[in-house]
Coordinates of C-alpha atoms (C1' of nucleotides) in Angstrom, one line a residue:
Chain A
X1 CA -95.3 -70.3 -7.5
X2 CA -91.7 -70.0 -8.7
X3 CA -88.9 -71.5 -6.7
X4 CA -86.3 -73.0 -9.1
X5 CA -83.5 -71.7 -7.2
X6 CA -83.1 -69.8 -3.9
X7 CA -84.5 -66.5 -5.0
X8 CA -85.0 -63.5 -2.8
X9 CA -88.3 -61.8 -2.8
X10 CA -87.4 -59.2 -5.3
X11 CA -86.3 -61.8 -7.7
X12 CA -89.4 -64.0 -7.1
X13 CA -91.5 -60.9 -8.0
X14 CA -89.6 -60.1 -11.1
X15 CA -89.8 -63.7 -12.3
X16 CA -93.5 -63.9 -11.6
X17 CA -94.1 -60.5 -13.0
X18 CA -92.3 -61.3 -16.2
X19 CA -94.4 -64.4 -16.8
X20 CA -97.6 -62.5 -16.1
X21 CA -96.8 -59.5 -18.1
X22 CA -95.5 -61.6 -21.0
X23 CA -98.7 -63.7 -21.2
X24 CA -101.2 -61.0 -20.3
X25 CA -99.7 -57.9 -21.5
X26 CA -99.4 -54.7 -19.3
X27 CA -103.1 -54.0 -19.6
X28 CA -104.2 -57.6 -18.9
X29 CA -101.8 -58.4 -16.0
X30 CA -103.2 -58.2 -12.5
X31 CA -101.1 -57.4 -9.5
X32 CA -103.0 -60.0 -7.4
X33 CA -102.1 -62.6 -10.1
X34 CA -98.4 -61.5 -10.0
X35 CA -98.4 -61.8 -6.1
X36 CA -100.0 -65.1 -6.2
X37 CA -97.5 -66.4 -8.6
X38 CA -94.6 -65.1 -6.6
X39 CA -96.1 -66.6 -3.5
X40 CA -96.4 -63.4 -1.6
X41 CA -98.9 -60.7 -0.5
X42 CA -100.0 -58.1 -2.7
X43 CA -98.9 -55.4 -0.5
X44 CA -95.4 -56.7 -0.8
X45 CA -95.4 -56.0 -4.5
X46 CA -96.0 -52.4 -3.7
X47 CA -93.4 -52.4 -1.1
X48 CA -90.7 -53.5 -3.6
X49 CA -92.1 -51.7 -6.7
X50 CA -94.2 -48.8 -5.9
X51 CA -96.7 -49.2 -8.7
X52 CA -97.8 -51.5 -11.4
X53 CA -96.4 -49.0 -13.9
X54 CA -92.9 -49.1 -12.1
X55 CA -93.0 -52.9 -12.0
X56 CA -93.9 -53.2 -15.7
X57 CA -91.1 -50.6 -16.4
X58 CA -88.5 -52.9 -14.6
X59 CA -89.8 -56.1 -16.3
X60 CA -89.8 -54.7 -19.8
X61 CA -86.5 -53.1 -19.5
X62 CA -84.8 -56.3 -18.3
X63 CA -86.6 -58.5 -20.9
X64 CA -85.9 -56.0 -23.7
X65 CA -82.2 -55.6 -23.1
X66 CA -81.8 -59.3 -22.7
X67 CA -83.2 -60.0 -26.1
X68 CA -81.6 -57.1 -27.9
X69 CA -78.2 -57.7 -26.6
X70 CA -78.2 -61.1 -28.4
X71 CA -79.1 -59.5 -31.8
X72 CA -76.4 -57.0 -32.3
X73 CA -73.3 -58.5 -30.7
X74 CA -73.1 -61.9 -32.6
X75 CA -71.9 -60.3 -35.8
X76 CA -68.8 -58.8 -34.0
X77 CA -66.5 -61.8 -34.2
X78 CA -63.6 -62.2 -36.9
X79 CA -65.1 -65.2 -38.5
X80 CA -66.2 -65.4 -42.2
X81 CA -69.3 -63.4 -42.6
X82 CA -71.3 -66.3 -43.9
X83 CA -70.3 -68.4 -41.0
X84 CA -71.3 -65.6 -38.7
X85 CA -74.6 -65.3 -40.5
X86 CA -75.3 -69.1 -40.2
X87 CA -74.4 -69.1 -36.5
X88 CA -76.6 -66.0 -35.9
X89 CA -79.6 -67.6 -37.5
X90 CA -79.2 -70.9 -35.6
X91 CA -78.6 -69.3 -32.3
X92 CA -81.3 -66.7 -32.7
X93 CA -83.8 -69.1 -33.8
X94 CA -83.0 -71.2 -30.8
X95 CA -83.3 -68.3 -28.4
X96 CA -86.7 -67.3 -30.1
X97 CA -88.0 -70.9 -30.0
X98 CA -87.1 -71.2 -26.2
X99 CA -88.7 -67.8 -25.5
X100 CA -91.6 -67.9 -27.8
X101 CA -93.7 -65.2 -26.2
X102 CA -91.1 -62.6 -25.5
X103 CA -90.8 -61.1 -29.0
X104 CA -94.6 -60.8 -29.2
X105 CA -94.6 -59.1 -25.7
X106 CA -92.1 -56.6 -26.8
X107 CA -93.4 -55.8 -30.1
X108 CA -97.0 -55.6 -28.8
X109 CA -96.0 -53.2 -25.9
X110 CA -94.0 -51.0 -28.3
X111 CA -97.1 -50.7 -30.5
X112 CA -99.5 -49.4 -27.7
X113 CA -100.6 -45.8 -28.1
X114 CA -100.5 -43.0 -25.5
X115 CA -97.9 -42.3 -22.9
X116 CA -95.8 -45.6 -23.8
X117 CA -93.3 -46.6 -21.2
X118 CA -92.0 -49.4 -23.5
X119 CA -91.0 -46.8 -26.2
X120 CA -89.5 -44.6 -23.6
X121 CA -87.3 -47.5 -22.5
X122 CA -86.5 -48.3 -26.1
X123 CA -85.4 -44.7 -26.9
X124 CA -83.2 -44.6 -23.8
X125 CA -81.5 -47.9 -24.7
X126 CA -79.5 -46.2 -27.4
X127 CA -78.8 -49.2 -29.6
X128 CA -75.9 -48.6 -31.9
X129 CA -77.1 -49.9 -35.3
X130 CA -73.9 -48.4 -36.9
X131 CA -71.9 -51.3 -35.7
X132 CA -73.8 -53.6 -37.9
X133 CA -73.7 -51.2 -40.8
X134 CA -70.0 -50.9 -40.4
X135 CA -69.4 -54.6 -40.5
X136 CA -71.6 -55.1 -43.6
X137 CA -69.8 -52.2 -45.4
X138 CA -66.4 -53.6 -44.6
X139 CA -67.5 -56.9 -46.1
X140 CA -68.7 -55.0 -49.2
X141 CA -65.4 -53.1 -49.5
X142 CA -63.5 -56.3 -49.1
X143 CA -65.4 -57.8 -52.0
X144 CA -66.8 -60.5 -49.9
X145 CA -70.5 -59.8 -50.4
X146 CA -72.7 -57.9 -52.9
X147 CA -73.3 -54.1 -52.5
X148 CA -76.5 -54.3 -50.5
X149 CA -78.3 -52.1 -48.1
X150 CA -77.4 -53.1 -44.5
X151 CA -80.8 -51.9 -43.4
X152 CA -82.6 -54.2 -45.8
X153 CA -80.4 -57.1 -44.8
X154 CA -81.1 -56.5 -41.1
X155 CA -84.8 -56.3 -41.6
X156 CA -84.8 -59.4 -43.9
X157 CA -83.0 -61.5 -41.3
X158 CA -85.2 -60.4 -38.4
X159 CA -88.5 -60.7 -40.4
X160 CA -87.7 -64.3 -41.5
X161 CA -86.7 -65.3 -38.0
X162 CA -89.1 -63.6 -35.8
X163 CA -92.4 -63.4 -37.8
X164 CA -93.0 -67.3 -37.9
X165 CA -92.7 -67.2 -34.0
X166 CA -94.8 -64.2 -33.6
X167 CA -97.5 -65.3 -35.9
X168 CA -97.3 -68.9 -34.8
X169 CA -101.0 -69.3 -33.7
X170 CA -102.0 -68.0 -37.2
X171 CA -99.7 -70.0 -39.3
X172 CA -100.1 -73.1 -37.3
X173 CA -103.7 -73.0 -37.8
X174 CA -103.7 -72.0 -41.5
X175 CA -101.0 -74.4 -42.6
X176 CA -100.9 -77.2 -40.1
X177 CA -104.5 -77.2 -38.9
X178 CA -103.5 -76.6 -35.4
X179 CA -101.1 -79.7 -35.1
X180 CA -98.5 -78.3 -32.8
X181 CA -95.8 -80.9 -33.3
X182 CA -95.8 -80.4 -37.0
X183 CA -95.1 -76.7 -36.9
X184 CA -92.2 -77.3 -34.4
X185 CA -90.6 -79.8 -36.8
X186 CA -91.2 -77.5 -39.7
X187 CA -89.7 -74.5 -37.9
X188 CA -86.5 -76.6 -37.0
X189 CA -86.1 -77.2 -40.7
X190 CA -86.4 -73.6 -41.6
X191 CA -83.0 -72.7 -40.4
X192 CA -81.5 -73.8 -43.7
X193 CA -84.3 -72.1 -45.7
X194 CA -83.6 -68.7 -43.9
X195 CA -79.9 -69.0 -44.3
X196 CA -80.2 -69.8 -48.0
X197 CA -82.5 -66.9 -48.6
X198 CA -80.3 -64.4 -46.9
X199 CA -77.2 -65.9 -48.5
X200 CA -78.7 -65.5 -51.9
X201 CA -79.4 -61.8 -51.3
X202 CA -75.7 -61.1 -50.4
X203 CA -73.6 -63.5 -52.2
X204 CA -71.5 -62.4 -55.3
X205 CA -72.3 -64.1 -58.6
Chain B
X1 CA -116.9 -39.2 -32.8
X2 CA -117.2 -41.0 -36.1
X3 CA -119.8 -39.9 -38.6
X4 CA -118.0 -40.1 -42.0
X5 CA -121.1 -41.4 -43.7
X6 CA -124.7 -41.7 -42.4
X7 CA -124.0 -44.7 -40.2
X8 CA -126.7 -46.3 -38.1
X9 CA -126.0 -46.9 -34.3
X10 CA -124.7 -50.4 -34.8
X11 CA -122.3 -49.3 -37.5
X12 CA -121.1 -46.4 -35.4
X13 CA -120.5 -48.7 -32.5
X14 CA -118.5 -51.2 -34.6
X15 CA -116.4 -48.5 -36.1
X16 CA -115.6 -47.0 -32.7
X17 CA -115.0 -50.4 -31.1
X18 CA -112.7 -51.5 -33.8
X19 CA -110.6 -48.3 -33.4
X20 CA -110.4 -48.8 -29.6
X21 CA -109.8 -52.5 -29.7
X22 CA -107.1 -52.2 -32.3
X23 CA -105.3 -49.6 -30.4
X24 CA -105.7 -50.8 -26.8
X25 CA -106.2 -54.5 -27.3
X26 CA -109.1 -56.5 -25.7
X27 CA -107.8 -56.1 -22.3
X28 CA -106.9 -52.5 -22.5
X29 CA -110.1 -51.3 -24.2
X30 CA -112.8 -49.7 -22.1
X31 CA -116.5 -49.9 -22.8
X32 CA -116.9 -46.3 -21.7
X33 CA -114.2 -45.2 -24.3
X34 CA -116.0 -47.1 -27.1
X35 CA -119.3 -45.4 -26.2
X36 CA -117.7 -42.0 -26.2
X37 CA -116.0 -42.5 -29.6
X38 CA -119.3 -43.8 -31.0
X39 CA -121.1 -40.8 -29.5
X40 CA -123.6 -42.8 -27.6
X41 CA -124.5 -44.0 -24.1
X42 CA -122.8 -47.0 -22.5
X43 CA -126.0 -48.7 -21.9
X44 CA -126.6 -48.6 -25.6
X45 CA -123.5 -50.7 -26.2
X46 CA -124.8 -53.4 -24.1
X47 CA -128.2 -53.1 -25.9
X48 CA -126.7 -53.8 -29.2
X49 CA -123.8 -56.2 -28.1
X50 CA -124.7 -57.9 -24.8
X51 CA -121.1 -57.9 -23.3
X52 CA -117.6 -56.6 -24.0
X53 CA -116.7 -60.2 -25.0
X54 CA -119.5 -60.4 -27.6
X55 CA -118.5 -57.0 -29.0
X56 CA -114.9 -58.1 -29.2
X57 CA -115.9 -61.2 -30.9
X58 CA -117.8 -59.3 -33.6
X59 CA -115.0 -56.8 -34.1
X60 CA -112.2 -59.3 -34.3
X61 CA -114.2 -61.6 -36.6
X62 CA -114.9 -58.8 -39.0
X63 CA -111.4 -57.4 -39.0
X64 CA -109.8 -60.8 -39.3
X65 CA -111.9 -61.9 -42.2
X66 CA -111.3 -58.7 -44.1
X67 CA -107.6 -59.0 -43.9
X68 CA -107.3 -62.8 -44.5
X69 CA -109.6 -62.6 -47.6
X70 CA -107.1 -60.3 -49.2
X71 CA -104.3 -62.8 -48.6
X72 CA -105.4 -66.0 -50.2
X73 CA -107.5 -64.9 -53.1
X74 CA -105.1 -62.8 -55.1
X75 CA -103.2 -65.8 -56.3
X76 CA -106.2 -67.1 -58.1
X77 CA -106.1 -65.3 -61.4
X78 CA -104.7 -66.8 -64.6
X79 CA -101.9 -64.4 -65.0
X80 CA -98.2 -65.4 -64.9
X81 CA -97.1 -66.5 -61.5
X82 CA -94.4 -63.8 -61.2
X83 CA -96.9 -61.1 -62.3
X84 CA -99.4 -62.3 -59.7
X85 CA -96.6 -62.4 -57.1
X86 CA -95.5 -58.8 -57.8
X87 CA -99.1 -57.6 -57.7
X88 CA -99.7 -59.3 -54.6
X89 CA -96.8 -57.9 -52.8
X90 CA -97.5 -54.4 -54.0
X91 CA -101.2 -54.6 -53.2
X92 CA -100.7 -56.3 -49.8
X93 CA -98.0 -53.9 -48.6
X94 CA -100.4 -51.1 -49.5
X95 CA -103.1 -52.6 -47.5
X96 CA -100.8 -53.1 -44.6
X97 CA -99.5 -49.6 -44.9
X98 CA -102.8 -48.1 -44.7
X99 CA -103.9 -50.4 -41.8
X100 CA -100.8 -50.4 -39.8
X101 CA -102.3 -51.5 -36.6
X102 CA -104.6 -54.3 -37.8
X103 CA -102.0 -57.1 -38.2
X104 CA -100.5 -56.3 -34.8
X105 CA -104.0 -56.4 -33.2
X106 CA -104.8 -59.8 -34.9
X107 CA -101.5 -61.5 -34.1
X108 CA -101.3 -60.0 -30.5
X109 CA -104.9 -61.4 -29.8
X110 CA -104.2 -64.7 -31.2
X111 CA -101.3 -65.0 -28.9
X112 CA -103.1 -64.4 -25.7
X113 CA -103.5 -67.4 -23.4
X114 CA -106.5 -68.8 -21.7
X115 CA -110.0 -69.1 -23.2
X116 CA -109.0 -67.2 -26.3
X117 CA -112.0 -66.0 -28.5
X118 CA -109.6 -64.9 -31.3
X119 CA -108.3 -68.4 -31.6
X120 CA -111.8 -69.8 -31.7
X121 CA -112.7 -67.4 -34.4
X122 CA -109.6 -68.4 -36.4
X123 CA -110.4 -72.0 -36.0
X124 CA -114.0 -71.6 -37.3
X125 CA -112.9 -69.6 -40.2
X126 CA -111.7 -72.6 -42.1
X127 CA -109.1 -71.0 -44.3
X128 CA -108.4 -73.2 -47.2
X129 CA -104.6 -73.1 -47.6
X130 CA -104.6 -76.0 -50.1
X131 CA -105.8 -73.6 -52.8
X132 CA -102.4 -71.8 -52.5
X133 CA -100.6 -75.1 -52.4
X134 CA -102.2 -76.3 -55.5
X135 CA -101.5 -73.1 -57.4
X136 CA -97.8 -73.4 -56.5
X137 CA -97.7 -77.1 -57.3
X138 CA -99.3 -76.5 -60.7
X139 CA -96.5 -73.9 -61.4
X140 CA -94.0 -76.5 -60.4
X141 CA -95.4 -79.2 -62.6
X142 CA -95.6 -76.9 -65.5
X143 CA -91.9 -76.1 -65.0
X144 CA -92.5 -72.4 -64.4
X145 CA -90.8 -72.2 -60.9
X146 CA -88.4 -74.4 -58.9
X147 CA -89.6 -77.3 -56.9
X148 CA -90.0 -75.5 -53.6
X149 CA -92.1 -76.0 -50.5
X150 CA -95.4 -73.9 -50.8
X151 CA -95.6 -73.5 -47.1
X152 CA -92.1 -71.9 -46.9
X153 CA -92.9 -69.7 -49.8
X154 CA -96.0 -68.6 -48.0
X155 CA -94.3 -67.9 -44.7
X156 CA -91.5 -66.1 -46.5
X157 CA -93.8 -63.7 -48.3
X158 CA -95.9 -62.9 -45.2
X159 CA -92.8 -62.5 -43.0
X160 CA -91.1 -60.1 -45.3
X161 CA -94.3 -58.0 -45.7
X162 CA -95.9 -58.0 -42.3
X163 CA -93.0 -58.0 -40.0
X164 CA -91.6 -54.5 -40.9
X165 CA -95.1 -53.1 -40.2
X166 CA -95.6 -55.0 -37.1
X167 CA -92.1 -54.2 -35.7
X168 CA -92.3 -50.7 -36.9
X169 CA -91.6 -49.0 -33.6
X170 CA -88.6 -51.2 -32.9
X171 CA -87.0 -50.9 -36.4
X172 CA -87.9 -47.3 -36.8
X173 CA -86.0 -46.5 -33.6
X174 CA -83.0 -48.8 -34.1
X175 CA -82.4 -47.9 -37.7
X176 CA -83.9 -44.5 -38.2
X177 CA -83.6 -43.0 -34.7
X178 CA -87.3 -42.4 -34.7
X179 CA -87.5 -40.2 -37.8
X180 CA -91.0 -41.3 -39.1
X181 CA -90.7 -40.0 -42.7
X182 CA -87.5 -41.9 -43.3
X183 CA -89.0 -45.2 -42.5
X184 CA -92.1 -44.6 -44.6
X185 CA -89.8 -43.8 -47.7
X186 CA -87.8 -46.8 -46.9
X187 CA -90.7 -49.1 -46.7
X188 CA -92.1 -47.9 -50.1
X189 CA -88.8 -48.9 -51.6
X190 CA -88.9 -52.3 -50.0
X191 CA -91.5 -53.5 -52.5
X192 CA -88.8 -54.4 -55.1
X193 CA -86.5 -55.8 -52.5
X194 CA -89.2 -58.2 -51.2
X195 CA -90.3 -59.2 -54.7
X196 CA -86.6 -59.9 -55.8
X197 CA -85.9 -62.1 -52.7
X198 CA -89.0 -64.2 -53.2
X199 CA -88.3 -64.4 -57.0
X200 CA -84.8 -65.7 -56.3
X201 CA -86.3 -68.4 -54.0
X202 CA -88.6 -69.8 -56.8
X203 CA -87.1 -68.9 -60.2
X204 CA -85.4 -71.6 -62.2
X205 CA -81.7 -71.2 -63.0
Chain C
dA1 C1' -83.5 -58.4 26.4
dT2 C1' -84.2 -54.5 24.0
dT3 C1' -84.0 -51.7 20.4
dC4 C1' -83.9 -50.9 15.5
dG5 C1' -84.1 -51.6 10.6
dG6 C1' -86.0 -54.0 7.1
dT7 C1' -89.8 -57.3 5.8
dT8 C1' -94.4 -59.2 5.5
dT9 C1' -99.2 -59.4 6.5
dA10 C1' -104.3 -58.5 6.9
dA11 C1' -107.6 -55.2 6.7
dC12 C1' -109.2 -51.4 4.2
dC13 C1' -110.0 -47.7 0.7
dA14 C1' -111.2 -45.2 -3.6
dT15 C1' -111.8 -45.7 -8.3
dT16 C1' -112.6 -48.1 -12.3
dT17 C1' -115.2 -50.9 -14.8
dG18 C1' -118.6 -54.1 -16.9
dG19 C1' -123.2 -54.6 -16.6
dT20 C1' -128.4 -53.9 -15.2
dC21 C1' -132.9 -51.5 -15.0
dA22 C1' -136.7 -48.8 -15.3
dA23 C1' -138.4 -45.1 -17.5
dA24 C1' -138.5 -41.8 -21.4
dG25 C1' -138.3 -41.1 -26.5
dA26 C1' -139.0 -42.4 -30.9
dT27 C1' -141.3 -44.8 -34.7
dA28 C1' -144.1 -47.7 -37.0
dT29 C1' -149.0 -49.9 -37.1
dG30 C1' -153.8 -50.5 -36.4
Chain D
dC1 C1' -155.2 -41.2 -31.8
dA2 C1' -153.7 -45.4 -29.3
dT3 C1' -151.0 -49.1 -28.9
dA4 C1' -147.0 -51.8 -29.4
dT5 C1' -142.2 -52.2 -30.6
dC6 C1' -137.8 -50.6 -31.0
dT7 C1' -134.2 -47.3 -29.3
dT8 C1' -131.9 -44.3 -26.1
dT9 C1' -130.9 -42.5 -21.6
dG10 C1' -129.6 -41.6 -16.7
dA11 C1' -129.1 -43.6 -12.4
dC12 C1' -127.4 -47.2 -10.2
dC13 C1' -124.9 -51.8 -8.7
dA14 C1' -121.5 -55.3 -7.6
dA15 C1' -117.1 -56.8 -8.5
dA16 C1' -112.5 -56.1 -9.6
dT17 C1' -108.5 -53.6 -9.1
dG18 C1' -104.5 -50.7 -7.9
dG19 C1' -102.9 -48.8 -3.9
dT20 C1' -102.4 -47.5 1.4
dT21 C1' -101.7 -48.1 6.2
dA22 C1' -100.9 -49.8 10.7
dA23 C1' -99.5 -53.4 13.0
dA24 C1' -96.9 -57.7 13.4
dC25 C1' -92.7 -60.3 12.5
dC26 C1' -87.8 -61.1 12.4
dG27 C1' -82.8 -61.0 12.5
dA28 C1' -78.9 -58.4 14.0
dA29 C1' -76.6 -55.0 16.7
dT30 C1' -76.2 -52.9 21.4

DNA sequence: ATTCGGTTTAACCATTTGGTCAAAGATATG
DNA sequence: CATATCTTTGACCAAATGGTTAAACCGAAT
């Protein structure tokens, strides 16, 4: 049961639902389990959110926008591009580290076939990628960075930051034979590695 | 129903089960659906594989080892390291492209909590990462590449190759506003991008 | 204190789902 | 052919699961 702060019933449900959905996925989550975790009756779940689908919709929507907001905004300050980049990587890795299972949850749900609510939410979210492209192109015009493809840059950054978190069980086992601590230490050191790689792709020689 | 070649019942089941499990995940998959896709009776499923769990175990085990085998072996030839690297990236991207949903399936199942069969299979698979480390260290000793951490190299390659496939729905929507063709073309061009990035991390200056 | 709205509960329901079983079909073996 | 073994099927079952409903509860306004 979750009771960190004084949460009203709706908040308690959303907290509990988030945890269950993130851990079990939409198909694996059980309404009873969510009710139990929220410390309430199952009927009350349906009183607040008519169906499992509606509850999932809400949870996914909130979780998704929380994470996505953090991605696109950070590059919007007036600082030096390399400083922004370094700050972003550090911040973002930190967020990912503290929310290990969120990216997996989102990516996993987005990949499900059929009438996919997650995809619908993604589409209706209208993320403006051109902001990032414009920032990058301005840097290029100003001669601060190489003439690179903003899309590749974006994908490279996300790949190097997110994949090691998402594929953690696999990598942890392959490389560290399951020793959890080792991987955490290793990940912390990767900040520089990632920054240097990205820097080398955009720096002018 | 799957009938590409003359498959016996067991093979038909495994083919069908793979498709359903990969698309729906272990929790979302339905035994009835698998039976239908295999063109057989549901009882027959249980005749061949006692339970859903056992069937999943088999499917995951096969799918996982097929994919993992392709990762570690390719570096074992006698060619120049950069040639091997380029070949690997090209080959691996090709495999990933043709099996879009396999990596997501594996990573997703490995991230599930509780008594996780996928993790058990991973652990019992005894992947020998030291082979890769030794190859890299030999190259370093021979002065062919920079003195880098083989683990970082490994993670970088996998991240850049796998993430764009796994996060496809997200990236496709954010960058290409859902236009499928565009992303496929873009991905094909990324081979060079990835190779160049990795090259820049290991090449001696 | 009574009424009224929102909130919470227990009991219940229909459907889905993984799984069983006995019997019928095949297929090989003597 | 007869028997034994392997394969396949349809009918069935128990548990799980999402969802409903009527009644109880509770705080505030009249």
